[in-house]
Short mmCIF file of C-alpha atoms and ligand atoms in Angstrom, two decimals:
data_model
loop_
_atom_site.label_atom_id
_atom_site.label_comp_id
_atom_site.label_asym_id
_atom_site.label_seq_id
_atom_site.Cartn_x
_atom_site.Cartn_y
_atom_site.Cartn_z
CA MET A 1497 -8.50 -21.67 281.65
CA ALA A 1498 -8.67 -20.80 277.96
CA TYR A 1499 -10.70 -17.92 276.61
CA LEU A 1500 -12.73 -17.55 273.44
CA ILE A 1501 -13.33 -14.51 271.25
CA GLY A 1502 -16.43 -13.90 269.12
CA ILE A 1503 -16.33 -11.10 266.55
CA ASP A 1504 -19.44 -9.70 264.86
CA ILE A 1505 -18.85 -7.56 261.76
CA GLY A 1506 -22.16 -5.68 261.83
CA THR A 1507 -23.53 -3.07 259.47
CA SER A 1508 -23.38 -0.23 261.97
CA SER A 1509 -20.60 -1.54 264.23
CA THR A 1510 -18.13 -4.31 264.94
CA LYS A 1511 -18.35 -6.06 268.29
CA ALA A 1512 -15.73 -8.24 269.95
CA LEU A 1513 -16.67 -10.40 272.92
CA LEU A 1514 -14.34 -12.33 275.20
CA CYS A 1515 -15.69 -15.20 277.28
CA THR A 1516 -14.32 -18.11 279.25
CA ASP A 1517 -14.46 -21.63 277.89
CA GLU A 1518 -17.47 -22.05 280.17
CA GLY A 1519 -19.31 -19.26 278.37
CA ARG A 1520 -18.99 -16.53 281.02
CA VAL A 1521 -18.69 -13.17 279.26
CA VAL A 1522 -15.66 -11.27 280.57
CA ALA A 1523 -15.51 -8.27 278.26
CA SER A 1524 -17.01 -6.83 275.11
CA ALA A 1525 -16.22 -3.81 272.99
CA VAL A 1526 -18.08 -2.10 270.15
CA LEU A 1527 -16.81 0.29 267.51
CA GLU A 1528 -19.35 2.08 265.34
CA TYR A 1529 -18.98 3.17 261.72
CA GLY A 1530 -21.17 4.43 258.92
CA VAL A 1531 -22.54 3.10 255.66
CA ASP A 1532 -21.82 4.92 252.37
CA ASN A 1533 -24.67 5.66 249.98
CA PRO A 1534 -22.84 7.03 246.91
CA GLN A 1535 -26.05 6.79 244.85
CA PRO A 1536 -29.73 6.28 245.74
CA LEU A 1537 -30.33 2.59 246.59
CA TRP A 1538 -26.59 1.91 246.95
CA SER A 1539 -25.09 0.77 250.24
CA GLU A 1540 -21.35 0.21 250.55
CA GLN A 1541 -18.54 -0.05 253.09
CA ASP A 1542 -14.76 -0.10 252.87
CA PRO A 1543 -13.64 -3.52 254.22
CA GLU A 1544 -10.56 -1.83 255.68
CA ARG A 1545 -12.93 -0.16 258.17
CA TRP A 1546 -14.06 -3.60 259.40
CA TRP A 1547 -10.47 -4.72 259.89
CA ALA A 1548 -9.53 -1.54 261.76
CA ALA A 1549 -12.62 -2.03 263.99
CA THR A 1550 -11.73 -5.70 264.53
CA VAL A 1551 -8.19 -4.82 265.62
CA ASP A 1552 -9.40 -2.03 267.93
CA THR A 1553 -12.19 -4.05 269.58
CA VAL A 1554 -10.05 -7.16 270.08
CA LYS A 1555 -7.31 -4.99 271.61
CA ALA A 1556 -9.94 -3.34 273.84
CA VAL A 1557 -11.28 -6.65 275.25
CA MET A 1558 -7.75 -7.97 275.77
CA ASP A 1559 -6.77 -4.77 277.62
CA TYR A 1560 -9.90 -4.91 279.77
CA ALA A 1561 -9.54 -8.59 280.66
CA LYS A 1562 -5.79 -8.23 281.29
CA ILE A 1563 -5.01 -11.73 280.11
CA PRO A 1564 -1.98 -12.75 278.06
CA GLY A 1565 -2.55 -13.28 274.32
CA THR A 1566 -1.55 -16.92 274.70
CA GLU A 1567 -4.69 -17.60 276.77
CA ILE A 1568 -6.99 -17.26 273.74
CA GLY A 1569 -8.07 -20.75 272.69
CA GLY A 1570 -10.12 -19.88 269.62
CA ILE A 1571 -11.83 -17.17 267.59
CA GLY A 1572 -15.27 -17.32 265.95
CA LEU A 1573 -16.40 -14.90 263.26
CA THR A 1574 -19.88 -13.71 262.37
CA GLY A 1575 -21.31 -10.70 260.61
CA GLN A 1576 -23.70 -9.08 258.20
CA MET A 1577 -24.64 -11.58 255.53
CA HIS A 1578 -24.80 -11.32 251.72
CA GLY A 1579 -22.22 -8.49 251.25
CA ALA A 1580 -19.61 -8.90 248.50
CA VAL A 1581 -15.91 -8.04 248.80
CA PHE A 1582 -14.10 -8.19 245.45
CA MET A 1583 -10.35 -9.00 245.57
CA ASP A 1584 -7.62 -9.16 242.89
CA ALA A 1585 -4.73 -11.59 242.38
CA ASP A 1586 -2.56 -9.64 244.85
CA ASN A 1587 -5.32 -9.80 247.48
CA ASN A 1588 -6.15 -6.11 247.16
CA VAL A 1589 -9.76 -5.01 247.56
CA LEU A 1590 -10.93 -3.75 244.15
CA ARG A 1591 -13.96 -1.63 245.11
CA PRO A 1592 -16.03 -0.92 248.23
CA ALA A 1593 -18.00 -3.92 249.48
CA ILE A 1594 -21.63 -3.97 248.28
CA LEU A 1595 -23.83 -4.62 251.33
CA TRP A 1596 -26.95 -6.71 252.06
CA ASN A 1597 -29.24 -3.67 252.08
CA ASP A 1598 -28.04 -2.36 248.69
CA GLN A 1599 -30.96 -2.33 246.24
CA ARG A 1600 -29.24 -1.79 242.87
CA THR A 1601 -29.70 -5.33 241.54
CA ALA A 1602 -33.40 -5.62 240.60
CA THR A 1603 -32.48 -6.32 236.93
CA GLU A 1604 -29.90 -8.94 237.91
CA CYS A 1605 -32.49 -10.76 240.05
CA VAL A 1606 -34.78 -11.08 237.02
CA GLU A 1607 -31.80 -12.25 234.92
CA ILE A 1608 -30.81 -14.87 237.52
CA THR A 1609 -34.36 -16.22 237.71
CA GLU A 1610 -34.48 -16.50 233.90
CA LYS A 1611 -31.06 -18.15 233.64
CA ALA A 1612 -32.04 -20.65 236.33
CA GLY A 1613 -35.05 -21.63 234.24
CA GLY A 1614 -37.68 -19.89 236.36
CA ARG A 1615 -38.41 -19.28 240.03
CA ASP A 1616 -39.31 -22.89 240.85
CA LYS A 1617 -36.10 -24.25 239.30
CA LEU A 1618 -34.07 -21.60 241.11
CA ILE A 1619 -35.64 -22.54 244.46
CA GLY A 1620 -34.98 -26.19 243.53
CA MET A 1621 -31.25 -25.48 243.08
CA VAL A 1622 -30.46 -23.04 245.87
CA SER A 1623 -33.60 -23.30 248.08
CA ASN A 1624 -34.37 -19.57 247.85
CA PRO A 1625 -35.65 -17.03 245.31
CA ALA A 1626 -33.44 -14.20 243.98
CA LEU A 1627 -33.57 -11.18 246.28
CA THR A 1628 -31.72 -7.90 245.63
CA GLY A 1629 -29.80 -8.24 248.90
CA PHE A 1630 -28.23 -11.61 248.05
CA THR A 1631 -24.63 -11.95 246.81
CA ALA A 1632 -24.95 -13.49 243.33
CA PRO A 1633 -26.89 -10.51 241.90
CA LYS A 1634 -24.09 -8.23 243.15
CA ILE A 1635 -21.48 -10.29 241.28
CA LEU A 1636 -23.53 -10.04 238.08
CA TRP A 1637 -23.95 -6.29 238.58
CA VAL A 1638 -20.19 -5.74 238.83
CA ARG A 1639 -19.60 -7.98 235.81
CA LYS A 1640 -22.04 -5.91 233.73
CA ASN A 1641 -21.42 -2.42 235.04
CA GLU A 1642 -17.73 -2.46 236.01
CA PRO A 1643 -16.19 -4.92 233.49
CA GLU A 1644 -12.67 -3.54 233.98
CA ILE A 1645 -12.92 -4.34 237.70
CA TYR A 1646 -14.57 -7.72 237.13
CA ALA A 1647 -11.72 -8.74 234.81
CA ARG A 1648 -9.34 -8.41 237.77
CA VAL A 1649 -11.52 -10.21 240.37
CA ARG A 1650 -9.94 -13.42 241.71
CA LYS A 1651 -11.98 -13.88 244.90
CA VAL A 1652 -15.37 -12.77 246.14
CA LEU A 1653 -15.71 -12.91 249.93
CA LEU A 1654 -18.50 -12.32 252.43
CA PRO A 1655 -17.78 -9.61 255.04
CA LYS A 1656 -16.71 -11.84 257.95
CA ASP A 1657 -14.66 -13.99 255.54
CA TYR A 1658 -12.64 -10.94 254.50
CA ILE A 1659 -11.76 -10.54 258.19
CA ARG A 1660 -10.80 -14.23 258.28
CA PHE A 1661 -8.49 -13.60 255.34
CA ARG A 1662 -6.86 -10.66 257.15
CA MET A 1663 -6.48 -12.79 260.29
CA THR A 1664 -5.31 -16.07 258.82
CA GLY A 1665 -4.41 -15.53 255.14
CA GLN A 1666 -6.99 -18.23 254.27
CA PHE A 1667 -9.93 -17.96 251.88
CA ALA A 1668 -12.83 -19.77 253.53
CA THR A 1669 -16.50 -19.40 254.36
CA ASP A 1670 -19.10 -21.42 256.26
CA VAL A 1671 -22.33 -23.00 255.06
CA SER A 1672 -24.70 -20.70 256.99
CA ASP A 1673 -23.26 -17.47 255.56
CA ALA A 1674 -22.81 -19.05 252.11
CA SER A 1675 -26.54 -19.90 252.12
CA GLY A 1676 -27.29 -16.21 251.50
CA THR A 1677 -25.21 -16.02 248.33
CA LEU A 1678 -27.77 -17.80 246.10
CA LEU A 1679 -24.84 -19.96 244.97
CA LEU A 1680 -25.02 -22.68 247.62
CA ASP A 1681 -26.81 -25.98 247.18
CA VAL A 1682 -28.41 -25.54 250.61
CA LYS A 1683 -29.80 -29.08 250.72
CA ASN A 1684 -26.39 -30.68 250.16
CA ARG A 1685 -24.35 -27.99 251.95
CA ARG A 1686 -21.91 -27.33 249.08
CA TRP A 1687 -21.48 -24.80 246.27
CA SER A 1688 -24.01 -25.41 243.50
CA ASP A 1689 -21.98 -26.22 240.38
CA GLU A 1690 -25.21 -26.14 238.40
CA MET A 1691 -26.02 -22.59 239.51
CA LEU A 1692 -22.43 -21.41 238.99
CA GLN A 1693 -22.54 -22.83 235.48
CA LYS A 1694 -25.85 -21.20 234.64
CA LEU A 1695 -24.59 -17.82 235.84
CA GLU A 1696 -21.14 -18.39 234.25
CA ILE A 1697 -19.36 -17.65 237.50
CA ASP A 1698 -16.00 -19.38 237.88
CA ARG A 1699 -15.93 -21.68 240.95
CA SER A 1700 -12.39 -20.44 241.74
CA LEU A 1701 -13.83 -17.02 242.63
CA LEU A 1702 -15.42 -18.55 245.72
CA PRO A 1703 -13.61 -19.58 248.91
CA ASP A 1704 -13.76 -23.14 250.26
CA CYS A 1705 -16.92 -23.76 252.26
CA PHE A 1706 -16.88 -25.46 255.69
CA GLU A 1707 -19.27 -26.30 258.51
CA SER A 1708 -19.40 -23.50 261.09
CA THR A 1709 -17.39 -25.28 263.80
CA VAL A 1710 -14.48 -26.35 261.57
CA VAL A 1711 -11.12 -24.64 262.14
CA SER A 1712 -10.51 -22.79 258.87
CA GLY A 1713 -7.16 -21.16 259.61
CA LYS A 1714 -4.76 -19.87 262.25
CA VAL A 1715 -3.87 -16.30 263.17
CA THR A 1716 -0.79 -15.11 261.25
CA GLU A 1717 2.20 -13.40 262.80
CA GLU A 1718 1.26 -10.05 261.35
CA ALA A 1719 -2.40 -10.19 262.52
CA ALA A 1720 -1.37 -11.48 265.96
CA ALA A 1721 0.94 -8.51 266.43
CA GLU A 1722 -1.80 -6.07 265.40
CA MET A 1723 -4.48 -7.57 267.67
CA GLY A 1724 -2.29 -8.35 270.66
CA ILE A 1725 -2.94 -12.10 270.70
CA ALA A 1726 -0.70 -15.12 270.06
CA VAL A 1727 0.33 -16.46 266.64
CA GLY A 1728 -1.52 -19.63 265.61
CA VAL A 1729 -4.82 -19.12 267.47
CA PRO A 1730 -7.41 -21.25 265.58
CA VAL A 1731 -10.22 -19.42 263.76
CA VAL A 1732 -13.39 -21.44 263.16
CA GLY A 1733 -15.83 -21.14 260.27
CA GLY A 1734 -18.31 -19.12 262.29
CA GLY A 1735 -21.64 -18.16 260.79
CA GLY A 1736 -23.89 -15.53 259.25
CA ASP A 1737 -25.28 -13.16 261.88
CA GLN A 1738 -28.71 -14.82 261.97
CA ALA A 1739 -27.35 -18.36 262.39
CA ALA A 1740 -24.67 -17.33 264.92
CA GLY A 1741 -27.27 -15.22 266.73
CA ALA A 1742 -29.51 -18.28 266.93
CA VAL A 1743 -26.66 -20.28 268.46
CA GLY A 1744 -26.25 -17.40 270.94
CA ASN A 1745 -29.97 -17.76 271.75
CA GLY A 1746 -29.84 -21.56 271.98
CA ILE A 1747 -32.01 -22.20 268.90
CA VAL A 1748 -30.36 -25.54 268.14
CA ARG A 1749 -33.08 -28.13 268.81
CA PRO A 1750 -36.34 -29.07 267.10
CA GLY A 1751 -39.26 -27.05 268.46
CA VAL A 1752 -37.15 -24.13 269.68
CA ILE A 1753 -37.97 -20.91 267.83
CA SER A 1754 -36.83 -17.35 268.27
CA ALA A 1755 -38.93 -14.25 267.73
CA THR A 1756 -36.66 -11.21 267.69
CA LEU A 1757 -38.44 -7.87 267.76
CA GLY A 1758 -35.75 -5.32 267.01
CA THR A 1759 -36.00 -2.56 264.41
CA SER A 1760 -36.70 -5.40 262.01
CA GLY A 1761 -38.37 -8.61 263.14
CA VAL A 1762 -37.00 -12.10 262.66
CA VAL A 1763 -38.71 -15.40 263.32
CA PHE A 1764 -36.11 -18.16 263.25
CA ALA A 1765 -36.79 -21.88 263.49
CA PHE A 1766 -34.43 -24.79 263.77
CA ALA A 1767 -34.95 -27.56 261.19
CA ASP A 1768 -33.57 -31.11 261.15
CA THR A 1769 -34.12 -31.34 257.41
CA PRO A 1770 -33.97 -28.63 254.71
CA ALA A 1771 -37.65 -27.55 254.95
CA ILE A 1772 -38.17 -25.41 251.86
CA ASP A 1773 -41.07 -23.04 251.31
CA PRO A 1774 -42.04 -23.74 247.67
CA GLN A 1775 -43.42 -20.20 247.52
CA GLY A 1776 -40.09 -18.74 248.67
CA ARG A 1777 -41.72 -16.58 251.37
CA ALA A 1778 -39.38 -17.68 254.17
CA HIS A 1779 -35.63 -18.28 253.72
CA THR A 1780 -34.19 -21.76 254.16
CA PHE A 1781 -30.50 -21.65 255.04
CA CYS A 1782 -27.93 -24.05 256.50
CA HIS A 1783 -27.67 -23.63 260.27
CA ALA A 1784 -24.40 -23.06 262.08
CA ALA A 1785 -25.07 -26.34 263.92
CA PRO A 1786 -23.40 -28.93 261.64
CA GLY A 1787 -25.80 -30.91 259.46
CA LYS A 1788 -28.82 -28.80 260.46
CA TRP A 1789 -30.87 -26.09 258.74
CA HIS A 1790 -33.01 -23.16 259.70
CA VAL A 1791 -36.03 -21.41 258.29
CA MET A 1792 -36.33 -17.70 258.78
CA GLY A 1793 -38.96 -15.03 258.17
CA VAL A 1794 -37.92 -11.39 258.13
CA MET A 1795 -40.19 -8.44 258.80
CA LEU A 1796 -38.69 -5.14 257.70
CA SER A 1797 -40.43 -2.72 260.06
CA ALA A 1798 -41.25 -4.47 263.34
CA GLY A 1799 -40.03 -2.48 266.37
CA GLY A 1800 -39.28 0.11 263.68
CA SER A 1801 -43.03 0.81 263.47
CA LEU A 1802 -43.24 1.75 267.15
CA GLN A 1803 -40.02 3.72 266.75
CA TRP A 1804 -41.68 5.64 263.91
CA PHE A 1805 -44.60 6.50 266.20
CA ARG A 1806 -42.26 7.54 269.01
CA ASN A 1807 -40.20 9.76 266.71
CA ASN A 1808 -43.01 11.36 264.72
CA LEU A 1809 -46.11 11.36 266.91
CA GLY A 1810 -44.73 10.66 270.36
CA GLU A 1811 -43.43 14.08 271.39
CA MET A 1812 -45.61 13.97 274.50
CA GLU A 1813 -44.22 10.60 275.58
CA ARG A 1814 -40.66 11.65 274.80
CA GLU A 1815 -40.98 14.79 276.93
CA GLN A 1816 -42.56 12.87 279.79
CA ALA A 1817 -39.85 10.22 279.56
CA SER A 1818 -37.05 12.76 279.66
CA ARG A 1819 -38.64 14.42 282.73
CA MET A 1820 -38.95 11.03 284.47
CA LYS A 1821 -35.55 9.88 283.17
CA ILE A 1822 -37.05 6.68 281.72
CA ASP A 1823 -37.37 5.24 278.23
CA ALA A 1824 -40.22 6.66 276.10
CA TYR A 1825 -41.11 3.10 275.05
CA GLU A 1826 -42.08 2.34 278.66
CA ILE A 1827 -44.63 5.15 278.59
CA LEU A 1828 -45.93 4.07 275.18
CA CYS A 1829 -46.45 0.50 276.45
CA GLU A 1830 -48.25 1.76 279.55
CA GLU A 1831 -50.60 3.85 277.40
CA ALA A 1832 -51.25 0.89 275.07
CA GLU A 1833 -52.49 -1.20 278.01
CA ASP A 1834 -55.45 1.17 278.35
CA ALA A 1835 -56.92 -0.11 275.05
CA ASP A 1836 -58.61 -3.51 274.83
CA PRO A 1837 -57.20 -6.40 272.78
CA GLY A 1838 -58.28 -5.96 269.16
CA CYS A 1839 -58.39 -2.15 269.69
CA GLU A 1840 -62.12 -1.95 268.98
CA GLY A 1841 -61.60 -2.82 265.33
CA LEU A 1842 -58.53 -0.67 264.65
CA VAL A 1843 -55.95 -2.56 262.57
CA PHE A 1844 -52.42 -1.37 261.80
CA LEU A 1845 -50.48 -2.64 258.78
CA PRO A 1846 -46.76 -2.39 259.65
CA TYR A 1847 -45.37 -2.12 256.10
CA LEU A 1848 -43.66 1.25 256.60
CA THR A 1849 -40.60 0.16 254.57
CA GLY A 1850 -42.30 -2.40 252.34
CA GLU A 1851 -42.24 -6.04 253.44
CA ARG A 1852 -40.06 -9.12 252.97
CA THR A 1853 -41.81 -12.09 254.66
CA PRO A 1854 -44.40 -13.15 253.70
CA HIS A 1855 -45.23 -10.61 250.97
CA ALA A 1856 -41.83 -9.76 249.40
CA ASN A 1857 -43.34 -6.45 248.29
CA PRO A 1858 -41.26 -3.25 248.33
CA ASN A 1859 -44.41 -1.23 247.49
CA ALA A 1860 -46.42 -2.35 250.55
CA ARG A 1861 -47.28 0.61 252.80
CA GLY A 1862 -48.24 1.18 256.43
CA ALA A 1863 -51.85 1.98 257.35
CA TRP A 1864 -54.35 2.34 260.16
CA ILE A 1865 -57.72 1.03 259.09
CA GLY A 1866 -60.92 1.15 261.10
CA LEU A 1867 -60.49 4.52 262.85
CA THR A 1868 -63.54 6.02 264.55
CA THR A 1869 -63.95 8.98 266.88
CA ARG A 1870 -63.82 6.54 269.81
CA HIS A 1871 -60.20 5.72 269.03
CA GLY A 1872 -57.42 7.59 270.82
CA ARG A 1873 -53.67 7.35 271.35
CA ALA A 1874 -53.92 4.16 273.40
CA HIS A 1875 -55.66 2.35 270.53
CA MET A 1876 -53.22 3.69 267.97
CA ILE A 1877 -50.18 2.56 269.97
CA ARG A 1878 -51.64 -0.80 270.91
CA SER A 1879 -52.73 -1.47 267.32
CA ILE A 1880 -49.13 -0.88 266.17
CA MET A 1881 -47.91 -3.48 268.65
CA GLU A 1882 -50.65 -5.91 267.62
CA GLY A 1883 -50.06 -5.33 263.87
CA VAL A 1884 -46.33 -5.97 264.26
CA THR A 1885 -47.06 -9.13 266.23
CA PHE A 1886 -49.49 -10.28 263.50
CA GLY A 1887 -46.66 -9.76 260.97
CA MET A 1888 -44.43 -12.01 263.07
CA LYS A 1889 -47.25 -14.56 263.30
CA ASP A 1890 -47.32 -14.66 259.47
CA SER A 1891 -43.81 -16.17 259.59
CA LEU A 1892 -44.79 -18.60 262.35
CA GLN A 1893 -47.73 -19.74 260.22
CA ILE A 1894 -45.41 -20.48 257.27
CA MET A 1895 -43.29 -22.61 259.60
CA ARG A 1896 -46.39 -24.43 260.82
CA GLU A 1897 -47.36 -25.04 257.16
CA LEU A 1898 -43.91 -26.51 256.51
CA GLY A 1899 -44.44 -28.92 259.38
CA ILE A 1900 -41.79 -27.38 261.62
CA PRO A 1901 -42.58 -28.11 265.27
CA ILE A 1902 -43.16 -24.97 267.35
CA GLY A 1903 -42.63 -25.38 271.06
CA ASP A 1904 -40.49 -23.02 273.04
CA ILE A 1905 -40.70 -19.46 271.56
CA ARG A 1906 -37.78 -17.37 272.79
CA CYS A 1907 -38.32 -13.62 272.53
CA SER A 1908 -35.51 -11.11 272.23
CA GLY A 1909 -34.76 -7.66 270.82
CA GLY A 1910 -36.04 -4.35 272.19
CA GLY A 1911 -39.66 -5.58 272.07
CA ALA A 1912 -38.87 -8.27 274.65
CA ARG A 1913 -37.99 -5.56 277.18
CA SER A 1914 -41.71 -4.90 277.63
CA GLU A 1915 -43.74 -7.37 279.68
CA PHE A 1916 -46.83 -6.02 277.99
CA TRP A 1917 -45.53 -6.71 274.47
CA LEU A 1918 -44.44 -10.18 275.63
CA SER A 1919 -48.01 -10.85 276.73
CA VAL A 1920 -49.41 -9.64 273.39
CA GLN A 1921 -46.95 -11.98 271.67
CA ALA A 1922 -47.99 -14.96 273.82
CA ASP A 1923 -51.70 -14.30 273.14
CA VAL A 1924 -51.26 -13.79 269.39
CA TYR A 1925 -48.88 -16.75 268.91
CA GLU A 1926 -51.13 -18.81 271.26
CA SER A 1927 -48.05 -20.15 272.93
CA PRO A 1928 -45.99 -19.41 276.04
CA VAL A 1929 -43.03 -17.12 275.28
CA CYS A 1930 -39.78 -16.92 277.22
CA THR A 1931 -36.70 -14.78 277.54
CA ILE A 1932 -33.17 -16.04 278.18
CA ASN A 1933 -30.07 -14.93 280.06
CA ALA A 1934 -27.81 -14.49 277.02
CA THR A 1935 -28.15 -11.08 275.37
CA ASP A 1936 -25.02 -10.85 273.25
CA GLY A 1937 -26.53 -12.62 270.23
CA PRO A 1938 -24.25 -13.24 267.24
CA ALA A 1939 -20.91 -12.41 268.93
CA PHE A 1940 -21.68 -14.83 271.77
CA GLY A 1941 -22.84 -17.47 269.27
CA ALA A 1942 -19.58 -17.05 267.34
CA ALA A 1943 -17.58 -17.51 270.56
CA LEU A 1944 -19.56 -20.70 271.32
CA LEU A 1945 -18.82 -21.99 267.79
CA ALA A 1946 -15.12 -21.28 268.42
CA GLY A 1947 -15.38 -23.27 271.66
CA VAL A 1948 -16.94 -26.25 269.89
CA GLY A 1949 -14.32 -26.12 267.12
CA THR A 1950 -11.47 -26.10 269.63
CA GLY A 1951 -12.85 -28.74 272.01
CA ALA A 1952 -14.31 -26.68 274.89
CA TRP A 1953 -17.65 -28.39 274.18
CA SER A 1954 -18.36 -31.53 272.20
CA SER A 1955 -21.25 -30.06 270.17
CA VAL A 1956 -23.12 -26.83 269.52
CA GLU A 1957 -26.07 -28.28 271.44
CA GLU A 1958 -23.87 -28.96 274.48
CA ALA A 1959 -22.37 -25.47 274.30
CA CYS A 1960 -25.86 -23.92 274.31
CA ASP A 1961 -27.21 -26.22 277.04
CA SER A 1962 -24.38 -25.39 279.39
CA THR A 1963 -24.45 -21.61 278.90
CA ILE A 1964 -28.01 -20.51 278.07
CA ASN A 1965 -30.97 -20.51 280.50
CA VAL A 1966 -34.58 -19.42 280.30
CA ILE A 1967 -35.13 -16.57 282.77
CA SER A 1968 -38.78 -15.61 282.26
CA ARG A 1969 -41.88 -17.28 280.89
CA THR A 1970 -45.12 -15.55 279.88
CA GLU A 1971 -48.20 -17.74 279.57
CA PRO A 1972 -50.85 -16.84 276.98
CA ASN A 1973 -54.29 -15.72 278.11
CA GLU A 1974 -56.78 -17.95 276.31
CA ALA A 1975 -59.55 -15.42 276.87
CA ASN A 1976 -57.86 -13.24 274.22
CA TYR A 1977 -57.50 -15.91 271.52
CA GLU A 1978 -60.81 -15.27 269.82
CA ILE A 1979 -60.49 -11.52 269.41
CA TYR A 1980 -56.91 -11.85 268.17
CA ARG A 1981 -57.86 -14.58 265.71
CA LYS A 1982 -60.52 -12.30 264.25
CA SER A 1983 -58.17 -9.30 264.16
CA TYR A 1984 -55.42 -11.38 262.57
CA ALA A 1985 -57.80 -12.64 259.85
CA MET A 1986 -58.74 -9.02 259.12
CA PHE A 1987 -55.05 -8.01 259.08
CA ARG A 1988 -54.34 -10.63 256.41
CA LYS A 1989 -57.41 -9.74 254.38
CA LEU A 1990 -56.57 -6.03 254.40
CA TYR A 1991 -53.14 -6.59 252.87
CA ASN A 1992 -54.67 -8.59 250.04
CA SER A 1993 -57.42 -6.02 249.48
CA LEU A 1994 -54.89 -3.21 249.29
CA ARG A 1995 -52.09 -4.92 247.37
CA GLU A 1996 -52.82 -3.37 244.00
CA ASP A 1997 -53.58 0.00 245.55
CA PHE A 1998 -50.14 0.01 247.16
CA ASP A 1999 -48.60 -0.06 243.66
CA ILE A 2000 -50.69 2.92 242.58
CA ILE A 2001 -49.93 4.81 245.80
CA THR A 2002 -46.21 4.14 245.29
CA SER A 2003 -46.37 5.50 241.76
CA LEU A 2004 -48.11 8.64 243.10
CA ALA A 2005 -45.25 9.23 245.52
CA LYS A 2006 -42.61 9.29 242.79
P1 LIG B 2696 -31.97 -2.91 266.87
O1 LIG B 2696 -32.86 -3.87 266.16
O2 LIG B 2696 -31.93 -1.58 266.17
O3 LIG B 2696 -30.66 -3.47 267.25
P2 LIG B 2696 -33.35 -3.25 269.45
O4 LIG B 2696 -33.26 -4.73 269.42
O5 LIG B 2696 -32.95 -2.54 270.70
O6 LIG B 2696 -32.64 -2.50 268.26
O7 LIG B 2696 -34.90 -2.92 269.16
C1 LIG B 2696 -35.36 -1.62 269.06
C2 LIG B 2696 -36.89 -1.63 269.00
O8 LIG B 2696 -37.41 -2.33 270.14
C3 LIG B 2696 -37.47 -0.24 269.08
O9 LIG B 2696 -37.66 0.28 267.80
C4 LIG B 2696 -38.78 -0.44 269.82
O10 LIG B 2696 -39.83 -0.70 268.91
C5 LIG B 2696 -38.56 -1.67 270.65
N1 LIG B 2696 -38.27 -1.36 272.07
C6 LIG B 2696 -37.12 -0.95 272.62
N2 LIG B 2696 -37.25 -0.80 273.96
C7 LIG B 2696 -38.52 -1.12 274.26
C8 LIG B 2696 -39.29 -1.17 275.47
N3 LIG B 2696 -38.76 -0.85 276.66
N4 LIG B 2696 -40.57 -1.55 275.37
C9 LIG B 2696 -41.12 -1.89 274.18
N5 LIG B 2696 -40.44 -1.86 273.02
C10 LIG B 2696 -39.18 -1.48 273.06
#
């Protein structure tokens, strides 16, 4: 039997996962690290930290599984998207990597949109609008603000691709991760020469770009010795964390959608063709399944809204939970069930950290609207859960508008631990929702991609079919459709009514 390794270079930790070539997870290891914020809005990490964490976690899973290094059949890489690692001619890292959540590039985003000939032309070339998190604005920022460093840059790599370089000595990326650079012609799955030209970025700065299952290099002698595996193990393209996570959740067929309610919320849909939102509200990226795409909506403060309540207003629930030795979220969900659907007209706007999809508005704010003396804790908690679910529905609606079929909605993330929140989701989405057996997300998806690239399965679809099963299904309650439709319409209207006020409120807070 051969084994596969999936490695996820996350923002807060690196995870290595070892599974059999039948997809049975044998061991996993996580090593946490921090993010540096040397200035307000900046977010950076030293790529050396990722490599050290990769070596330690791979060694840990190998030690735990007690298998010889020669048994590893393939490695798949995934990780935080958009980050930029700048390297010189001697392959030294020139400055800390600038991460996806770094917000220093507002000016560069405007510049990119202008150079592209406007927002519509930009979306026409790279399928997405310029967002501060994306990679191209980071390259322009370094060129303008650190010209002495930029003069020495010979390669710009995404986080997981830096790890590939350390493992194999090869410069390569994959189409799903490259989709978040703003430099990929997403429709044709290759670097956009037109965009590179307009931004005056030399093509040689970018690595070669492959499909996610293609073997892009083999483990070098030096890396093999460090990680405790054999020389020559194939490393596949892998994928960005969202695409690899979707493979790990089996989102590889038309009609299969995932709704992940973690701190942030992500609605992810498979697409056979590059379905592009002309308004740029949802992202259209290449999928890690070869020749396929995905459309994705991202909510910034999804489960994060309930977390905010727990941390700031939920002292009672936290104390009760610690006495009962259970999770405070369980108590919050139980309380929420005491309120009726629609919360007697109480609506919560979940924009505690601004919003990405569908509003792309950093100034949007959270709010409870409709409070009366009849409302109590139960209504406040339930309205948070409903408001977050309405925010997720906004993304689903965009996908419906784009003609993407919506069948099987797979729920994951912390929010899927609650049967109550699953039922709210089913009622608001007006669709059955299910949960699946696989819970290792991107690292598992990366391992499956490694298996496909090295022949354990003949396709990504086959890999998912043979390893991922639905374990629960929650049917919607049609009796709740009407009240939720009305509440949802109000939720949408309130954002529009308050949009300009949010700008004024933001200026007051400065
Ligand atoms: P992250 O996105 O940070 O990796 P999770 O996927 O675990 O984290 O999601 C955390 C969020 O999920 C919390 O902020 C909370 O809103 C929600 N959550 C976690 N556990 C539960 C639970 N048992 N019931 C309801 N919601 C929960």
